[in-house]
Amino acid sequence: MKKKHVIGLSIIGVLLLIFAFTDLQISKAVYNPTSSYGLLFQAIGEFPAAVIATFCTMSLILTRTKAKSVKYILGTIGYIVILLLFAFMAALLPITYLKGSKLLIPVLAVLYIYISYVIAKKYSITNRNELRNAAIVGVLTFVFVIIAFNLLKYAWGRERFRHMMTVGSFDGFSMWLIPHGPAAGDDFMSFPSGHSANSAIMIWITLIPTFVNSLKNKKNWFLLFAVAWIILVATSRVIMGAHFASDVTMGAAISLIIFTVLEEKYIKI
């Protein structure tokens, strides 16, 4: 294990230890369900993950080795179905939270697919292998993260802070490391944070320099932006009372760990 990975895991471990004893106090101090900041990132926090998944799926389609076979045809159909699913997710999430017109959903989905095609087409010609490897990491990260945090949410059954405020009792609160599942409903799916997990998929942008030659020396800037995005989304979820500090920490950790494992496997530095 690399030194930077040990440091990262240590930081996550320390934060989870601290929040195990301070979760409730932090939430009581910052809770503001009408916060404009909180509402904004509630709407757009998960959006980049679905856009990344859309682009990566398009990249996989364009970098496939063409063949005349039933397997190739079935694979193509599968890719198209997944592409449409991810594009509609990217369009649906912000529209739902912002209560926009649902007529915009297919329009935005088509727009995301088109933009993904234009960009991926360019680099599928100049840096095919690098683009494909980055795309594999992106799609697998998105899929594995969604599966992981949803399974944990259901298994843990942790009550959300905002539900405690609604019922006027903190009796249901407990440390994050104590599972209470299976969850009795959305109000009991606090741990871990799905928004934070999806926001952390933004770390994928650090792979852009691997297939865009002009950006090869800009990885640190992409990393800085990704970290800032993760923190902004995670903080907003605590302010909204949707999650505790430990929930958002674990949510982000899940994505970062999955991404790191896949990056080590597929990306050759």
mmCIF file of N, CA and C in Angstrom, residues 55 58-64 66 116-132 210-213:
data_model
loop_
_atom_site.group_PDB
_atom_site.id
_atom_site.type_symbol
_atom_site.label_atom_id
_atom_site.label_comp_id
_atom_site.label_asym_id
_atom_site.label_seq_id
_atom_site.Cartn_x
_atom_site.Cartn_y
_atom_site.Cartn_z
ATOM 1 N N PHE A 55 -20.395 9.938 -19.869
ATOM 2 C CA PHE A 55 -19.221 10.138 -20.724
ATOM 3 C C PHE A 55 -18.385 8.862 -20.824
ATOM 4 N N MET A 58 -20.069 6.272 -23.069
ATOM 5 C CA MET A 58 -19.884 6.647 -24.469
ATOM 6 C C MET A 58 -18.455 6.343 -24.920
ATOM 7 N N SER A 59 -17.497 6.598 -24.059
ATOM 8 C CA SER A 59 -16.096 6.331 -24.384
ATOM 9 C C SER A 59 -15.852 4.840 -24.603
ATOM 10 N N LEU A 60 -16.498 4.014 -23.807
ATOM 11 C CA LEU A 60 -16.352 2.565 -23.981
ATOM 12 C C LEU A 60 -16.950 2.107 -25.308
ATOM 13 N N ILE A 61 -18.067 2.724 -25.684
ATOM 14 C CA ILE A 61 -18.689 2.388 -26.966
ATOM 15 C C ILE A 61 -17.764 2.731 -28.125
ATOM 16 N N LEU A 62 -17.168 3.906 -28.065
ATOM 17 C CA LEU A 62 -16.339 4.390 -29.174
ATOM 18 C C LEU A 62 -14.964 3.726 -29.240
ATOM 19 N N THR A 63 -14.521 3.140 -28.142
ATOM 20 C CA THR A 63 -13.190 2.518 -28.140
ATOM 21 C C THR A 63 -13.258 0.994 -28.242
ATOM 22 N N ARG A 64 -14.458 0.458 -28.485
ATOM 23 C CA ARG A 64 -14.582 -0.987 -28.655
ATOM 24 C C ARG A 64 -13.952 -1.443 -29.968
ATOM 25 N N LYS A 66 -14.328 -3.283 -33.155
ATOM 26 C CA LYS A 66 -15.491 -3.680 -33.946
ATOM 27 C C LYS A 66 -15.377 -5.118 -34.427
ATOM 28 N N SER A 116 -20.957 14.159 -24.780
ATOM 29 C CA SER A 116 -20.065 13.041 -24.464
ATOM 30 C C SER A 116 -19.498 12.435 -25.740
ATOM 31 N N TYR A 117 -20.359 12.321 -26.762
ATOM 32 C CA TYR A 117 -19.911 11.754 -28.044
ATOM 33 C C TYR A 117 -18.834 12.619 -28.689
ATOM 34 N N VAL A 118 -19.076 13.910 -28.725
ATOM 35 C CA VAL A 118 -18.122 14.827 -29.370
ATOM 36 C C VAL A 118 -16.749 14.768 -28.700
ATOM 37 N N ILE A 119 -16.743 14.813 -27.375
ATOM 38 C CA ILE A 119 -15.470 14.806 -26.644
ATOM 39 C C ILE A 119 -14.790 13.442 -26.728
ATOM 40 N N ALA A 120 -15.564 12.384 -26.486
ATOM 41 C CA ALA A 120 -14.988 11.037 -26.499
ATOM 42 C C ALA A 120 -14.486 10.654 -27.893
ATOM 43 N N LYS A 121 -15.189 11.085 -28.919
ATOM 44 C CA LYS A 121 -14.784 10.780 -30.290
ATOM 45 C C LYS A 121 -13.400 11.329 -30.584
ATOM 46 N N LYS A 122 -13.148 12.538 -30.124
ATOM 47 C CA LYS A 122 -11.853 13.181 -30.364
ATOM 48 C C LYS A 122 -10.712 12.384 -29.739
ATOM 49 N N TYR A 123 -10.879 12.003 -28.488
ATOM 50 C CA TYR A 123 -9.777 11.335 -27.792
ATOM 51 C C TYR A 123 -9.752 9.827 -28.035
ATOM 52 N N SER A 124 -10.833 9.286 -28.608
ATOM 53 C CA SER A 124 -10.803 7.868 -28.981
ATOM 54 C C SER A 124 -9.894 7.661 -30.188
ATOM 55 N N ILE A 125 -9.618 8.733 -30.887
ATOM 56 C CA ILE A 125 -8.733 8.670 -32.053
ATOM 57 C C ILE A 125 -7.283 8.883 -31.641
ATOM 58 N N THR A 126 -7.039 9.849 -30.770
ATOM 59 C CA THR A 126 -5.663 10.215 -30.400
ATOM 60 C C THR A 126 -5.106 9.425 -29.216
ATOM 61 N N ASN A 127 -5.961 9.079 -28.264
ATOM 62 C CA ASN A 127 -5.510 8.377 -27.055
ATOM 63 C C ASN A 127 -6.495 7.269 -26.684
ATOM 64 N N ARG A 128 -6.694 6.366 -27.594
ATOM 65 C CA ARG A 128 -7.739 5.347 -27.435
ATOM 66 C C ARG A 128 -7.574 4.507 -26.172
ATOM 67 N N ASN A 129 -6.414 3.922 -25.965
ATOM 68 C CA ASN A 129 -6.212 3.023 -24.828
ATOM 69 C C ASN A 129 -6.342 3.753 -23.494
ATOM 70 N N GLU A 130 -5.768 4.948 -23.434
ATOM 71 C CA GLU A 130 -5.827 5.726 -22.195
ATOM 72 C C GLU A 130 -7.269 6.119 -21.867
ATOM 73 N N LEU A 131 -8.006 6.529 -22.899
ATOM 74 C CA LEU A 131 -9.408 6.903 -22.700
ATOM 75 C C LEU A 131 -10.215 5.695 -22.248
ATOM 76 N N ARG A 132 -9.987 4.559 -22.864
ATOM 77 C CA ARG A 132 -10.753 3.360 -22.517
ATOM 78 C C ARG A 132 -10.490 2.939 -21.071
ATOM 79 N N THR A 210 -4.709 11.777 -18.117
ATOM 80 C CA THR A 210 -4.121 10.557 -18.672
ATOM 81 C C THR A 210 -4.463 10.377 -20.149
ATOM 82 N N PHE A 211 -5.554 11.016 -20.603
ATOM 83 C CA PHE A 211 -5.899 10.890 -22.023
ATOM 84 C C PHE A 211 -5.996 12.234 -22.754
ATOM 85 N N VAL A 212 -5.793 13.321 -22.041
ATOM 86 C CA VAL A 212 -5.724 14.648 -22.680
ATOM 87 C C VAL A 212 -4.302 15.165 -22.501
ATOM 88 N N ASN A 213 -3.520 15.066 -23.548
ATOM 89 C CA ASN A 213 -2.085 15.376 -23.462
ATOM 90 C C ASN A 213 -1.796 16.785 -22.966
#
